[in-house]
CSV table of C-alpha atoms in Angstrom, one decimal:
chain,number,residue,atom,x,y,z
A,1,MET,CA,21.4,11.4,-23.5
A,2,SER,CA,22.2,8.5,-25.6
A,3,THR,CA,20.7,5.1,-24.9
A,4,GLY,CA,23.5,3.3,-26.8
A,5,ALA,CA,22.8,-0.5,-26.9
A,6,ARG,CA,19.7,-2.5,-27.3
A,7,PRO,CA,16.7,-1.6,-25.2
A,8,GLY,CA,16.6,-3.7,-22.1
A,9,GLY,CA,20.2,-5.0,-22.6
A,10,ALA,CA,22.7,-5.0,-19.8
A,11,SER,CA,25.2,-3.0,-21.9
A,12,THR,CA,23.0,0.1,-22.4
A,13,ALA,CA,25.2,3.2,-22.3
A,14,ARG,CA,25.1,5.3,-19.1
A,15,ARG,CA,25.6,9.0,-18.5
A,16,SER,CA,28.9,10.2,-17.1
A,17,ASP,CA,27.4,10.2,-13.6
A,18,GLY,CA,26.5,6.5,-13.8
A,19,ALA,CA,22.7,7.1,-14.0
A,20,ASP,CA,20.7,4.9,-16.4
A,21,PRO,CA,19.3,7.2,-19.2
A,22,ARG,CA,16.1,5.1,-19.3
A,23,ARG,CA,15.4,5.5,-15.6
A,24,TRP,CA,12.4,7.9,-15.9
A,25,LYS,CA,10.8,5.7,-18.6
A,26,ALA,CA,11.4,2.7,-16.4
A,27,LEU,CA,9.8,4.5,-13.5
A,28,THR,CA,6.8,5.3,-15.5
A,29,VAL,CA,6.2,1.6,-16.3
A,30,CYS,CA,6.7,0.7,-12.7
A,31,LEU,CA,4.2,3.4,-11.5
A,32,VAL,CA,1.6,2.3,-14.0
A,33,ALA,CA,1.8,-1.3,-12.8
A,34,GLY,CA,1.9,-0.2,-9.1
A,35,PHE,CA,-1.2,2.0,-9.7
A,36,MET,CA,-3.0,-0.9,-11.1
A,37,THR,CA,-2.3,-3.2,-8.2
A,38,LEU,CA,-3.0,-0.6,-5.5
A,39,LEU,CA,-6.1,0.6,-7.2
A,40,ASP,CA,-7.6,-2.9,-6.8
A,41,VAL,CA,-7.4,-2.5,-3.0
A,42,SER,CA,-10.1,0.2,-3.0
A,43,ILE,CA,-11.9,0.0,-6.4
A,44,VAL,CA,-13.8,-3.1,-5.4
A,45,ASN,CA,-15.6,-1.5,-2.4
A,46,VAL,CA,-18.2,0.3,-4.6
A,47,ALA,CA,-18.6,-2.8,-6.8
A,48,LEU,CA,-19.8,-5.1,-4.0
A,49,PRO,CA,-23.5,-4.4,-4.5
A,50,SER,CA,-23.2,-5.1,-8.2
A,51,ILE,CA,-21.2,-8.3,-7.5
A,52,ARG,CA,-23.9,-9.4,-5.0
A,53,SER,CA,-26.7,-8.9,-7.5
A,54,GLY,CA,-24.8,-10.2,-10.5
A,55,LEU,CA,-23.5,-13.5,-8.9
A,56,HIS,CA,-26.0,-13.9,-6.1
A,57,ALA,CA,-22.9,-13.9,-3.8
A,58,PRO,CA,-23.3,-14.5,-0.1
A,59,GLN,CA,-21.9,-12.0,2.4
A,60,SER,CA,-19.0,-14.2,3.4
A,61,ASP,CA,-17.8,-14.4,-0.2
A,62,LEU,CA,-18.1,-10.6,-0.6
A,63,GLN,CA,-15.9,-10.2,2.5
A,64,TRP,CA,-13.3,-12.4,0.9
A,65,VAL,CA,-13.4,-10.5,-2.4
A,66,VAL,CA,-12.0,-7.5,-0.4
A,67,SER,CA,-10.0,-9.1,2.4
A,68,GLY,CA,-8.6,-12.1,0.4
A,69,TYR,CA,-6.8,-9.7,-1.9
A,70,ALA,CA,-5.2,-7.8,1.0
A,71,LEU,CA,-4.3,-11.0,2.8
A,72,THR,CA,-2.4,-12.6,-0.1
A,73,PHE,CA,-0.9,-9.2,-1.1
A,74,GLY,CA,0.7,-8.8,2.3
A,75,LEU,CA,1.7,-12.4,2.5
A,76,VAL,CA,4.2,-12.4,-0.4
A,77,LEU,CA,5.7,-8.9,-0.1
A,78,VAL,CA,8.8,-9.9,1.8
A,79,PRO,CA,9.7,-13.1,0.0
A,80,ALA,CA,9.0,-11.4,-3.3
A,81,GLY,CA,11.2,-8.5,-2.5
A,82,ARG,CA,13.9,-11.0,-1.5
A,83,PHE,CA,13.5,-12.9,-4.7
A,84,GLY,CA,13.9,-9.7,-6.7
A,85,ASP,CA,17.0,-8.7,-4.8
A,86,MET,CA,18.6,-12.1,-5.6
A,87,ARG,CA,17.3,-13.0,-9.1
A,88,GLY,CA,16.7,-9.6,-10.8
A,89,ARG,CA,13.9,-7.1,-10.2
A,90,ARG,CA,12.9,-6.8,-13.9
A,91,ASN,CA,12.2,-10.6,-14.1
A,92,ALA,CA,10.2,-10.5,-10.8
A,93,PHE,CA,8.3,-7.4,-12.0
A,94,VAL,CA,7.3,-9.0,-15.3
A,95,LEU,CA,6.3,-12.2,-13.7
A,96,GLY,CA,4.1,-10.3,-11.2
A,97,VAL,CA,2.4,-8.2,-14.0
A,98,ALA,CA,1.7,-11.3,-16.2
A,99,LEU,CA,0.1,-13.1,-13.2
A,100,PHE,CA,-1.9,-10.1,-12.3
A,101,THR,CA,-3.2,-9.6,-15.8
A,102,LEU,CA,-4.3,-13.3,-16.1
A,103,ALA,CA,-6.0,-13.2,-12.7
A,104,SER,CA,-7.8,-10.0,-13.6
A,105,ALA,CA,-9.2,-11.6,-16.8
A,106,ALA,CA,-10.2,-14.7,-14.7
A,107,ALA,CA,-12.0,-12.4,-12.2
A,108,GLY,CA,-13.8,-10.7,-15.0
A,109,VAL,CA,-15.2,-13.9,-16.5
A,110,ALA,CA,-16.0,-15.5,-13.2
A,111,GLN,CA,-19.5,-17.2,-13.3
A,112,ASN,CA,-19.8,-17.6,-9.5
A,113,SER,CA,-18.5,-16.0,-6.4
A,114,THR,CA,-16.2,-18.9,-5.5
A,115,LEU,CA,-14.2,-18.5,-8.7
A,116,LEU,CA,-14.1,-14.7,-8.2
A,117,VAL,CA,-12.6,-15.2,-4.7
A,118,ILE,CA,-9.9,-17.5,-6.1
A,119,ALA,CA,-9.1,-15.0,-8.8
A,120,ARG,CA,-8.8,-12.2,-6.2
A,121,LEU,CA,-6.5,-14.4,-4.1
A,122,VAL,CA,-4.2,-14.8,-7.1
A,123,GLN,CA,-4.4,-11.1,-7.9
A,124,GLY,CA,-3.2,-10.4,-4.4
A,125,VAL,CA,-0.2,-12.7,-4.8
A,126,ALA,CA,0.7,-11.0,-8.1
A,127,GLY,CA,0.3,-7.5,-6.5
A,128,GLY,CA,2.6,-8.5,-3.7
A,129,VAL,CA,5.2,-9.7,-6.2
A,130,ILE,CA,5.1,-6.4,-8.2
A,131,ASN,CA,5.2,-3.7,-5.4
A,132,PRO,CA,8.5,-4.4,-3.7
A,133,GLN,CA,10.2,-4.5,-7.1
A,134,VAL,CA,9.0,-0.9,-7.7
A,135,SER,CA,10.6,0.5,-4.5
A,136,GLY,CA,13.7,-1.6,-5.2
A,137,LEU,CA,14.1,-0.3,-8.7
A,138,ILE,CA,13.8,3.3,-7.4
A,139,GLN,CA,16.6,2.6,-5.0
A,140,GLN,CA,18.6,1.0,-7.8
A,141,LEU,CA,18.1,3.6,-10.5
A,142,PHE,CA,18.0,6.9,-8.6
A,143,ARG,CA,20.3,8.8,-6.3
A,144,GLY,CA,20.1,12.0,-4.2
A,145,ALA,CA,17.4,14.5,-5.0
A,146,GLU,CA,16.2,12.4,-8.0
A,147,ARG,CA,15.4,9.6,-5.6
A,148,GLY,CA,13.2,12.0,-3.6
A,149,ARG,CA,11.4,13.0,-6.8
A,150,ALA,CA,10.9,9.4,-7.8
A,151,PHE,CA,9.5,8.4,-4.4
A,152,GLY,CA,7.3,11.6,-4.6
A,153,LEU,CA,5.7,10.2,-7.7
A,154,LEU,CA,5.3,6.8,-6.1
A,155,GLY,CA,3.6,8.5,-3.1
A,156,ALA,CA,1.3,10.3,-5.5
A,157,VAL,CA,0.4,6.9,-7.1
A,158,ILE,CA,-0.3,5.4,-3.7
A,159,GLY,CA,-2.5,8.3,-2.6
A,160,ILE,CA,-4.4,8.6,-5.9
A,161,SER,CA,-4.9,4.9,-6.4
A,162,THR,CA,-6.4,4.5,-2.9
A,163,ALA,CA,-8.5,7.6,-3.1
A,164,ILE,CA,-9.7,7.5,-6.7
A,165,GLY,CA,-10.5,3.8,-6.6
A,166,PRO,CA,-14.2,4.3,-5.5
A,167,LEU,CA,-14.6,7.0,-8.2
A,168,LEU,CA,-13.2,4.9,-11.0
A,169,GLY,CA,-15.1,1.9,-9.8
A,170,GLY,CA,-18.3,3.9,-9.7
A,171,LEU,CA,-17.7,5.2,-13.2
A,172,LEU,CA,-17.1,1.7,-14.7
A,173,ILE,CA,-20.2,0.3,-13.0
A,174,HIS,CA,-22.2,3.3,-14.3
A,175,LEU,CA,-20.9,2.5,-17.9
A,176,GLY,CA,-21.3,-1.3,-17.6
A,177,GLY,CA,-24.7,-1.4,-15.8
A,178,GLY,CA,-25.7,-2.6,-12.4
A,179,GLN,CA,-25.8,-6.3,-13.3
A,180,ASP,CA,-22.4,-6.8,-15.0
A,181,GLY,CA,-20.7,-3.4,-14.6
A,182,TRP,CA,-18.4,-4.9,-11.9
A,183,ARG,CA,-16.7,-7.0,-14.6
A,184,LEU,CA,-15.2,-3.9,-16.1
A,185,VAL,CA,-13.5,-3.2,-12.8
A,186,PHE,CA,-11.3,-6.3,-13.5
A,187,TYR,CA,-11.2,-6.2,-17.4
A,188,VAL,CA,-9.6,-2.7,-17.3
A,189,ASN,CA,-6.4,-4.2,-15.9
A,190,VAL,CA,-5.9,-6.5,-18.9
A,191,PRO,CA,-4.7,-4.0,-21.6
A,192,ILE,CA,-2.7,-2.1,-19.0
A,193,GLY,CA,-0.9,-5.2,-17.9
A,194,ILE,CA,-0.1,-6.3,-21.5
A,195,LEU,CA,1.3,-2.8,-22.2
A,196,ALA,CA,3.3,-2.8,-19.0
A,197,ILE,CA,5.0,-6.2,-19.9
A,198,VAL,CA,6.1,-4.9,-23.3
A,199,LEU,CA,7.4,-1.7,-22.0
A,200,ALA,CA,9.1,-3.3,-19.0
A,201,TYR,CA,11.3,-5.4,-21.3
A,202,ARG,CA,12.1,-2.2,-23.3
A,203,TYR,CA,12.9,0.3,-20.5
A,204,ILE,CA,13.6,-1.5,-17.2
A,205,PRO,CA,17.3,-2.4,-17.3
A,206,HIS,CA,18.4,-6.0,-16.7
A,207,ARG,CA,20.9,-5.8,-13.9
A,208,PRO,CA,23.0,-8.8,-12.7
A,209,ARG,CA,21.9,-9.8,-9.3
A,210,GLU,CA,23.8,-8.2,-6.4
A,211,GLY,CA,26.8,-10.1,-5.1
A,212,ARG,CA,25.6,-11.7,-1.8
A,213,ARG,CA,27.2,-14.1,0.6
A,214,ARG,CA,25.9,-17.7,0.4
A,215,GLU,CA,22.6,-16.8,-1.2
A,216,SER,CA,19.5,-18.6,0.0
A,217,MET,CA,15.8,-17.9,0.0
A,218,ASP,CA,15.7,-19.0,3.7
A,219,PRO,CA,12.7,-21.3,3.2
A,220,VAL,CA,12.1,-21.8,6.9
A,221,GLY,CA,12.1,-18.1,7.5
A,222,VAL,CA,9.7,-17.6,4.5
A,223,LEU,CA,7.3,-20.2,5.9
A,224,LEU,CA,7.4,-18.8,9.5
A,225,LEU,CA,6.8,-15.2,8.2
A,226,ALA,CA,3.9,-16.4,6.0
A,227,ALA,CA,2.3,-18.3,8.8
A,228,GLY,CA,2.6,-15.4,11.2
A,229,VAL,CA,1.2,-12.9,8.8
A,230,VAL,CA,-1.8,-15.1,8.0
A,231,LEU,CA,-2.6,-15.8,11.6
A,232,VAL,CA,-2.3,-12.1,12.5
A,233,LEU,CA,-4.5,-10.9,9.6
A,234,LEU,CA,-7.1,-13.6,9.5
A,235,PRO,CA,-9.1,-12.6,12.7
A,236,LEU,CA,-8.9,-9.0,11.6
A,237,MET,CA,-10.2,-9.8,8.1
A,238,GLU,CA,-13.0,-12.1,9.5
A,239,GLY,CA,-14.0,-9.8,12.3
A,240,GLN,CA,-17.6,-9.3,10.9
A,241,GLN,CA,-18.2,-13.0,10.4
A,242,HIS,CA,-17.0,-14.3,13.8
A,243,GLN,CA,-17.8,-12.2,16.8
A,244,GLY,CA,-16.9,-14.7,19.6
A,245,GLY,CA,-13.8,-14.2,21.8
A,246,GLY,CA,-12.2,-17.3,20.3
A,247,ARG,CA,-11.7,-15.4,17.0
A,248,TRP,CA,-8.6,-13.7,18.6
A,249,LEU,CA,-6.8,-17.0,19.2
A,250,PRO,CA,-5.2,-17.0,15.7
A,251,LEU,CA,-3.9,-13.5,16.5
A,252,ALA,CA,-2.2,-14.7,19.6
A,253,ALA,CA,-0.8,-17.7,17.8
A,254,GLY,CA,0.4,-15.4,15.0
A,255,LEU,CA,2.4,-13.2,17.5
A,256,VAL,CA,4.0,-16.4,18.8
A,257,VAL,CA,5.0,-17.5,15.3
A,258,ILE,CA,6.4,-14.1,14.5
A,259,ALA,CA,8.5,-14.2,17.7
A,260,ALA,CA,9.8,-17.6,16.5
A,261,PHE,CA,10.5,-16.1,13.1
A,262,ILE,CA,12.6,-13.4,14.7
A,263,GLY,CA,14.5,-16.0,16.7
A,264,TRP,CA,15.1,-18.1,13.6
A,265,GLU,CA,16.3,-15.1,11.6
A,266,ARG,CA,18.8,-14.1,14.3
A,267,ARG,CA,20.2,-17.7,14.3
A,268,TYR,CA,20.1,-18.1,10.5
A,269,GLY,CA,21.7,-14.8,9.9
A,270,ARG,CA,25.0,-15.9,11.6
A,271,ARG,CA,25.5,-18.3,8.7
A,272,ARG,CA,23.7,-17.0,5.7
A,273,ASP,CA,21.5,-14.0,4.6
A,274,PRO,CA,18.1,-14.3,6.2
A,275,VAL,CA,14.9,-13.4,4.4
A,276,VAL,CA,14.7,-10.3,6.5
A,277,ASN,CA,17.9,-8.7,7.8
A,278,LEU,CA,16.9,-7.7,11.3
A,279,SER,CA,19.7,-5.1,11.3
A,280,LEU,CA,17.4,-3.0,9.2
A,281,PHE,CA,15.6,-2.1,12.3
A,282,SER,CA,18.8,-1.0,14.0
A,283,ARG,CA,18.5,2.1,11.8
A,284,ARG,CA,16.2,4.6,13.5
A,285,SER,CA,15.1,6.0,10.2
A,286,TYR,CA,13.9,2.6,9.0
A,287,ALA,CA,12.4,1.4,12.3
A,288,LEU,CA,10.4,4.6,13.1
A,289,GLY,CA,9.5,5.2,9.5
A,290,ALA,CA,8.0,1.7,9.2
A,291,LEU,CA,6.0,2.2,12.4
A,292,ILE,CA,4.7,5.6,11.1
A,293,ALA,CA,3.7,4.0,7.8
A,294,ALA,CA,1.8,1.1,9.6
A,295,LEU,CA,-0.1,3.5,11.9
A,296,TYR,CA,-0.9,6.0,9.1
A,297,PHE,CA,-2.2,3.3,6.8
A,298,ALA,CA,-4.4,2.0,9.6
A,299,GLY,CA,-6.3,5.3,9.4
A,300,PHE,CA,-5.7,6.4,5.9
A,301,THR,CA,-7.2,3.4,4.1
A,302,ALA,CA,-10.1,3.1,6.5
A,303,ILE,CA,-11.3,6.6,5.6
A,304,PHE,CA,-12.6,5.6,2.2
A,305,PHE,CA,-14.0,2.3,3.6
A,306,VAL,CA,-16.3,4.1,6.0
A,307,LEU,CA,-17.0,7.1,3.8
A,308,THR,CA,-18.2,4.9,1.0
A,309,LEU,CA,-20.5,2.9,3.4
A,310,TYR,CA,-21.9,6.2,4.9
A,311,LEU,CA,-22.7,7.7,1.5
A,312,GLN,CA,-24.0,4.6,-0.2
A,313,GLU,CA,-25.8,2.8,2.6
A,314,GLY,CA,-26.7,5.8,4.7
A,315,LEU,CA,-27.5,8.5,2.2
A,316,HIS,CA,-28.2,6.3,-0.8
A,317,TYR,CA,-25.6,7.8,-3.1
A,318,SER,CA,-24.9,6.0,-6.3
A,319,ALA,CA,-21.6,4.3,-6.7
A,320,LEU,CA,-20.4,7.1,-9.0
A,321,ALA,CA,-21.6,9.9,-6.7
A,322,ALA,CA,-19.9,8.2,-3.7
A,323,GLY,CA,-16.7,7.9,-5.6
A,324,LEU,CA,-16.8,11.6,-6.6
A,325,ALA,CA,-16.9,12.6,-3.0
A,326,SER,CA,-13.4,11.3,-2.4
A,327,THR,CA,-11.9,13.3,-5.4
A,328,PRO,CA,-10.8,16.3,-3.3
A,329,PHE,CA,-8.6,14.0,-1.1
A,330,ALA,CA,-7.2,12.4,-4.2
A,331,ALA,CA,-6.4,15.8,-5.8
A,332,GLY,CA,-4.7,17.1,-2.7
A,333,SER,CA,-2.7,14.0,-2.2
A,334,ALA,CA,-1.4,14.0,-5.7
A,335,ALA,CA,-0.4,17.6,-5.7
A,336,ALA,CA,1.4,17.4,-2.4
A,337,SER,CA,3.1,14.1,-3.2
A,338,VAL,CA,4.7,15.6,-6.3
A,339,LEU,CA,5.8,18.7,-4.4
A,340,GLY,CA,6.9,16.9,-1.2
A,341,GLY,CA,9.1,14.2,-2.8
A,342,PRO,CA,11.8,16.6,-4.1
A,343,VAL,CA,12.1,18.7,-0.9
A,344,VAL,CA,12.1,15.8,1.6
A,345,THR,CA,15.9,15.6,1.6
A,346,ARG,CA,16.0,19.2,2.6
A,347,PHE,CA,13.4,19.2,5.4
A,348,GLY,CA,13.5,15.6,6.6
A,349,ARG,CA,11.1,14.1,9.1
A,350,PRO,CA,9.6,17.6,10.0
A,351,LEU,CA,7.9,17.5,6.6
A,352,VAL,CA,6.1,14.3,7.6
A,353,VAL,CA,5.1,15.9,10.9
A,354,LEU,CA,3.5,18.8,9.0
A,355,GLY,CA,1.7,16.3,6.8
A,356,LEU,CA,0.3,14.3,9.7
A,357,ALA,CA,-0.8,17.6,11.4
A,358,LEU,CA,-2.7,18.6,8.3
A,359,VAL,CA,-4.4,15.2,8.0
A,360,SER,CA,-5.5,15.5,11.6
A,361,VAL,CA,-6.9,19.0,11.1
A,362,GLY,CA,-8.6,18.0,7.8
A,363,LEU,CA,-10.3,14.9,9.4
A,364,ALA,CA,-11.3,16.9,12.4
A,365,ALA,CA,-12.9,19.5,10.1
A,366,THR,CA,-14.6,16.6,8.2
A,367,GLU,CA,-16.1,15.3,11.5
A,368,LEU,CA,-17.4,18.8,12.2
A,369,ALA,CA,-18.9,19.2,8.7
A,370,VAL,CA,-20.8,16.0,9.0
A,371,ARG,CA,-22.0,17.1,12.4
A,372,LEU,CA,-23.3,20.4,11.0
A,373,VAL,CA,-24.5,19.1,7.6
A,374,PRO,CA,-25.6,15.4,8.1
A,375,GLY,CA,-28.0,15.3,5.1
A,376,PRO,CA,-27.6,14.7,1.4
A,377,GLN,CA,-25.5,17.8,0.9
A,378,VAL,CA,-22.7,16.4,3.1
A,379,ALA,CA,-20.5,15.7,0.1
A,380,TRP,CA,-20.1,19.4,-0.6
A,381,ALA,CA,-19.6,20.2,3.1
A,382,ILE,CA,-16.7,17.7,3.4
A,383,ALA,CA,-15.0,18.7,0.1
A,384,ALA,CA,-12.7,21.4,1.6
A,385,PRO,CA,-11.7,19.4,4.7
A,386,LEU,CA,-10.9,16.3,2.6
A,387,LEU,CA,-8.7,18.5,0.4
A,388,VAL,CA,-6.7,19.7,3.4
A,389,ALA,CA,-6.4,16.1,4.6
A,390,GLY,CA,-5.3,15.0,1.1
A,391,LEU,CA,-2.6,17.7,1.0
A,392,GLY,CA,-1.3,16.4,4.3
A,393,SER,CA,-1.4,12.8,3.1
A,394,GLY,CA,0.8,13.7,0.2
A,395,LEU,CA,3.4,15.1,2.6
A,396,VAL,CA,3.3,11.8,4.6
A,397,ILE,CA,3.4,8.8,2.2
A,398,SER,CA,6.2,9.6,-0.2
A,399,PRO,CA,8.4,11.6,2.1
A,400,ASN,CA,8.1,9.0,4.8
A,401,GLN,CA,9.0,6.2,2.3
A,402,THR,CA,12.0,8.2,1.1
A,403,LEU,CA,13.3,8.8,4.6
A,404,THR,CA,12.6,5.2,5.7
A,405,LEU,CA,14.6,3.7,2.9
A,406,SER,CA,17.3,6.3,2.7
A,407,GLU,CA,19.9,4.4,4.7
A,408,VAL,CA,19.0,0.9,3.2
A,409,PRO,CA,21.7,-0.7,1.0
A,410,VAL,CA,20.6,-1.0,-2.6
A,411,ALA,CA,21.2,-4.8,-2.4
A,412,GLU,CA,18.5,-5.1,0.2
A,413,ALA,CA,16.1,-2.5,-1.2
A,414,GLY,CA,13.5,-5.0,-2.4
A,415,THR,CA,13.4,-6.8,0.9
A,416,ALA,CA,13.3,-3.6,2.9
A,417,GLY,CA,10.5,-2.3,0.7
A,418,GLY,CA,8.6,-5.6,1.1
A,419,VAL,CA,8.9,-5.4,4.9
A,420,LEU,CA,7.7,-1.8,4.8
A,421,GLN,CA,4.7,-2.6,2.7
A,422,THR,CA,3.9,-5.7,4.8
A,423,GLY,CA,3.6,-3.3,7.8
A,424,GLN,CA,1.3,-1.1,5.7
A,425,ARG,CA,-0.9,-4.0,4.8
A,426,ILE,CA,-1.1,-5.1,8.4
A,427,GLY,CA,-1.9,-1.5,9.4
A,428,THR,CA,-4.6,-1.4,6.7
A,429,ALA,CA,-6.2,-4.7,8.1
A,430,VAL,CA,-6.1,-3.4,11.7
A,431,GLY,CA,-7.6,-0.1,10.7
A,432,ILE,CA,-10.4,-1.5,8.6
A,433,ALA,CA,-11.2,-4.1,11.2
A,434,GLY,CA,-11.2,-1.7,14.1
A,435,ILE,CA,-12.7,1.4,12.5
A,436,GLY,CA,-15.2,-0.8,10.6
A,437,SER,CA,-16.3,-2.4,13.9
A,438,VAL,CA,-16.8,1.0,15.4
A,439,PHE,CA,-18.9,2.1,12.4
A,440,PHE,CA,-21.1,-1.0,12.3
A,441,ALA,CA,-21.6,-0.9,16.1
A,442,GLY,CA,-22.6,2.8,15.8
A,443,VAL,CA,-25.2,2.0,13.1
A,444,ALA,CA,-26.6,-0.8,15.2
A,445,SER,CA,-26.7,1.1,18.5
A,446,SER,CA,-28.2,4.3,17.0
A,447,HIS,CA,-30.8,2.3,15.0
A,448,GLY,CA,-29.5,3.4,11.6
A,449,ASP,CA,-27.9,6.8,12.3
A,450,TYR,CA,-25.1,6.5,9.7
A,451,ALA,CA,-23.9,10.1,10.2
A,452,LEU,CA,-23.2,9.4,13.9
A,453,ALA,CA,-21.5,6.1,13.1
A,454,PHE,CA,-19.3,7.7,10.5
A,455,ARG,CA,-18.3,10.5,13.0
A,456,ASN,CA,-17.4,7.9,15.6
A,457,ALA,CA,-15.3,5.9,13.1
A,458,LEU,CA,-13.7,9.2,12.0
A,459,LEU,CA,-12.6,9.9,15.6
A,460,VAL,CA,-10.8,6.5,15.7
A,461,THR,CA,-9.2,7.3,12.4
A,462,ILE,CA,-7.9,10.6,13.8
A,463,GLY,CA,-6.5,8.6,16.8
A,464,PHE,CA,-4.4,6.5,14.5
A,465,VAL,CA,-3.0,9.6,12.8
A,466,LEU,CA,-2.2,11.3,16.1
A,467,VAL,CA,-0.3,8.3,17.3
A,468,ALA,CA,1.7,8.3,14.0
A,469,LEU,CA,2.3,12.1,14.6
A,470,ALA,CA,3.6,11.3,18.1
A,471,VAL,CA,6.1,8.8,16.7
A,472,ALA,CA,7.2,11.3,14.0
A,473,LEU,CA,7.8,14.0,16.7
A,474,ALA,CA,9.8,11.5,18.7
A,475,ASP,CA,12.0,10.9,15.7
A,476,VAL,CA,12.5,14.6,15.1
A,477,ALA,CA,13.5,15.1,18.8
A,478,ALA,CA,15.9,12.1,18.6
A,479,ASP,CA,17.5,13.5,15.5
A,480,ARG,CA,18.0,16.9,17.1
A,481,ARG,CA,19.6,15.3,20.1
A,482,ALA,CA,21.9,13.4,17.9
A,483,ARG,CA,23.0,16.5,16.0
A,484,ARG,CA,23.7,18.3,19.3
A,485,SER,CA,25.8,15.4,20.5
A,486,ARG,CA,27.8,15.4,17.3
A,487,ALA,CA,28.3,19.2,17.5
A,488,ALA,CA,29.4,18.9,21.1
A,489,ALA,CA,31.9,16.1,20.2
A,490,ARG,CA,33.5,18.3,17.5
């Protein structure tokens, strides 16, 4: 394959089939940056004790170090995807990586918890800018079975980054010391970000923006969506700080604002392109796939949240030992994601059904292992069940993403990916809030029985996965009915 013209130039020679010869190198750059941003969702969990001691941070600030990142991350996904679709995905990608790198450096040098929270909020914005460009570039650069392979690698990155975050965080804290080791958690992003910027200009192709009718960023739609997402996520993020019934008022208001957003988008779409093309949800593959993703992430991300709390607070594991306990899940997820991506076009949604079933079985076996071995040896007892759950997870995340985006026009790939990931972030917030509440309530009611609290939380997690499984089965059944109808018509 010949690359022809200048790296990063619009005139780079293409293969006879139209594929860009730099696409796999471009994907590598995207996956490294995506790994960096998604890693920061979970890596901070094990660093909180070190941050508390190093900065004398109050509990409320520690909560915002975790939840503020997720909040701003989810807030900008859709408008950032829209911006990339309209103005060029490489430019949006580089802007996001540069902002993330600067925010990481600021977090690392923060001298008090307020500055750290501000840096984390900016990090979240940058992560939300980067991620829809990654899925959009995969849609742009790959076709057919290659697209399945690319999304398989993206799924492996999502699974590994979430699962290995506690392990890497524990290792960095071990190397840096209990007082300032948490700073390495942020500093590690700086050289990675700089390298990603350089390689992005070299390998990610500059592509003229897609021809669109009467382009507009739909500012009213952007503001309504942002307000709705904030109002929905805020009470979920602040659940441990405010226990009164009034804390759910923002959630109700958020649902009203989102309803107004939908009405506005329908009206605006008659004249111009709205920020979210609601016709995306007329495609069954997209609508049900987005719902499966939101439900699965509600359980998937919360697994590591409660597992880390159980091991560190309940069994007094070190940050490194607690991180090591999640390694089987990460290994299984990586292996299955790489294998599942290329074959998803052959097996379709039934592959996701198999993955969700494996996750359910693995988590149920984890609950049984904790019941039988509740002491310090529990990490060994749950290793095999977590491996099974990880294998299932690898057959869920990347295949479901491939199927969900399979019928989306390339011109709307960034926006569609942003909407999909916004659903995942909302699912994550719902899962951590709900499952975390069950965990903390279990600790309080049992007078410190962390094993019982973890098992109760795990049952709620399994519930989310089973609901996702039911949706996937409904999609498989609908697809079979559609095929029978087409066969009868012929």
